[in-house]
Amino acid sequence: MGPFGGGLTVAMLPELGGSFAVSAPTASMSVTAYLLPFAALMLVSGTLGERWGRRRTVVLAYGVYALASVACVLAASWTLFLPARALQGAANAFTTPLLLAALAGTAPPERLGRVLGWFGSLQAAGQTSAPLLGGLAAEVDWRLAFWGVALVAGLLAVAGIPPGGAPAGGRPALRTAWRPEVLRIGVVAAVGWGCLAGLNFLVALRLEEEFGLGAGTRGLVLTGLGVAGLLTARLVGGVVDRMGARRSVLLGAALGVLVVAGVGLAPAVWMVAAIWTVGGVASQFVLVGVNAMVLGSPGGNPGGSTSVVQAVRFGGSALAPVAFTPVYHADPVAGFLLPAALLAVAVPTVLPRAPAARAAR
């Protein structure tokens, strides 16, 4: 629901803007409005969820998410739509880190990458279906997509997660999640996601402005990244277990540099689609590797540590439209080369050189 909710509007920006009488660049704020509270609350949501109980917290969060989705449908103005999107993001902040912590608690150290690969494949399913379903819904009425989200969130609230799995040592303190190693991994996740998979909005703008594609076709092209991630995440997880988390992240970042630059320079739609699809493999190497590093590190607060990393990661995605859209409109090529350069420089510079314990293998 995290990737799906955040990416739901990227293929419908012109239609969303037309409905509320705002420009497409202004409509891209619908992505930021979701991701900023999502990222901000995840600085503490994992630790709070560990204190309150994972199952109780996740069920309540999905219920609020469903109500916020209905509010998006009923919003009569842009100033009402954006707060509803923000509430969606706030509610979802209390699900993602707790789900990851619950998964890590079931996995033996030598198979952590494979388990996180399965999780990554389902996240990719959300990444895949969001632009496709959002774009197809916009061909009729973009509100249909939000009705669907409300229904799914309600079903997830009913399903919940298995009880138990609280961290050892009682109520964890916030400081156990705010360790320097965790923060550095978070910065890598922010750059790796915000400058790769998080550029779907920029790809959508190029497909419309340079190639004249409609919402449905844009959504179909953007779907390639998620399909590749969905199909390869399990294999990527196995590679992470064999190669090590740090090397996997570096490999994903290097491949991502080529993908982002290629998408910005490709002269034909089919080339953009093919290169963007390869980005699904690159983003899974970064994502699974980062998750393995943080969940494999010591600290006694897996939900809180994961929460901090995910907060910084989605913060990078939330800031990407604000940072790169103006650059793109000034120079479309530079709009893609700048994030490619950030991937090439920031990831190997910031990534911890000595991953702790389980994170390395």
CSV table of N, CA, C and O in Angstrom, one decimal, residues 35 81 109 116 118 132 151-152 161 166 168 183 190 203 223 229 232 272 304 310 340 351:
chain,number,residue,atom,x,y,z
A,35,LEU,N,3.8,11.7,0.6
A,35,LEU,CA,5.1,11.1,1.1
A,35,LEU,C,5.7,11.9,2.2
A,35,LEU,O,6.4,11.3,3.1
A,81,PHE,N,-8.3,18.2,-1.1
A,81,PHE,CA,-7.7,17.0,-1.6
A,81,PHE,C,-6.3,16.8,-1.0
A,81,PHE,O,-6.0,15.6,-0.6
A,109,PRO,N,19.1,-15.8,9.7
A,109,PRO,CA,20.0,-14.8,9.2
A,109,PRO,C,20.4,-15.1,7.7
A,109,PRO,O,20.5,-14.2,6.9
A,116,LEU,N,13.2,-10.9,2.4
A,116,LEU,CA,13.0,-9.5,2.0
A,116,LEU,C,12.8,-9.4,0.5
A,116,LEU,O,12.1,-8.4,0.1
A,118,TRP,N,10.9,-11.5,-1.2
A,118,TRP,CA,9.5,-11.7,-1.4
A,118,TRP,C,8.7,-10.5,-1.1
A,118,TRP,O,7.8,-10.1,-1.8
A,132,LEU,N,-0.5,2.1,-13.5
A,132,LEU,CA,-1.3,1.4,-14.5
A,132,LEU,C,-2.8,1.7,-14.2
A,132,LEU,O,-3.6,2.2,-15.0
A,151,LEU,N,-11.3,0.4,-0.6
A,151,LEU,CA,-11.8,-0.9,-0.5
A,151,LEU,C,-10.7,-1.9,0.0
A,151,LEU,O,-10.9,-2.6,0.9
A,152,VAL,N,-9.5,-1.8,-0.7
A,152,VAL,CA,-8.4,-2.6,-0.3
A,152,VAL,C,-7.9,-2.3,1.1
A,152,VAL,O,-7.6,-3.3,1.9
A,161,ILE,N,-2.4,-8.6,10.9
A,161,ILE,CA,-1.2,-9.4,10.8
A,161,ILE,C,-1.3,-10.4,12.0
A,161,ILE,O,-2.0,-10.1,13.0
A,166,ALA,N,6.8,-9.0,19.5
A,166,ALA,CA,7.3,-7.8,20.1
A,166,ALA,C,8.8,-7.9,20.3
A,166,ALA,O,9.3,-9.0,20.6
A,168,ALA,N,12.5,-8.0,22.1
A,168,ALA,CA,12.9,-8.4,23.4
A,168,ALA,C,13.3,-7.1,24.2
A,168,ALA,O,13.8,-6.1,23.6
A,183,LEU,N,21.1,6.0,10.4
A,183,LEU,CA,20.8,7.2,9.6
A,183,LEU,C,21.6,7.2,8.3
A,183,LEU,O,21.0,7.7,7.3
A,190,ALA,N,17.3,7.0,0.7
A,190,ALA,CA,16.6,8.1,0.1
A,190,ALA,C,17.1,8.5,-1.3
A,190,ALA,O,16.4,8.7,-2.2
A,203,VAL,N,9.4,10.7,-15.5
A,203,VAL,CA,9.3,9.9,-16.7
A,203,VAL,C,7.9,10.1,-17.3
A,203,VAL,O,7.7,10.3,-18.6
A,223,THR,N,4.6,1.0,-15.8
A,223,THR,CA,4.4,-0.3,-15.1
A,223,THR,C,5.6,-1.2,-15.3
A,223,THR,O,5.9,-2.1,-14.5
A,229,GLY,N,10.7,-5.5,-11.2
A,229,GLY,CA,10.9,-5.7,-9.8
A,229,GLY,C,10.1,-6.9,-9.2
A,229,GLY,O,10.6,-7.7,-8.4
A,232,THR,N,11.8,-10.2,-10.4
A,232,THR,CA,13.2,-10.5,-10.1
A,232,THR,C,13.5,-10.3,-8.6
A,232,THR,O,14.6,-10.7,-8.2
A,272,VAL,N,12.6,4.2,-24.0
A,272,VAL,CA,12.3,4.6,-22.6
A,272,VAL,C,11.7,3.5,-21.9
A,272,VAL,O,12.1,3.2,-20.7
A,304,GLY,N,11.7,0.1,15.0
A,304,GLY,CA,12.1,1.5,15.0
A,304,GLY,C,13.2,1.8,14.1
A,304,GLY,O,13.2,2.9,13.4
A,310,GLN,N,13.1,3.9,6.5
A,310,GLN,CA,12.0,4.1,5.6
A,310,GLN,C,11.6,5.6,5.5
A,310,GLN,O,11.2,6.1,4.5
A,340,ALA,N,21.0,11.1,-11.7
A,340,ALA,CA,22.0,10.1,-12.1
A,340,ALA,C,23.4,10.4,-11.4
A,340,ALA,O,24.0,9.5,-10.8
A,351,LEU,N,27.3,5.2,2.2
A,351,LEU,CA,27.0,3.8,2.6
A,351,LEU,C,28.0,3.3,3.7
A,351,LEU,O,29.2,3.4,3.4
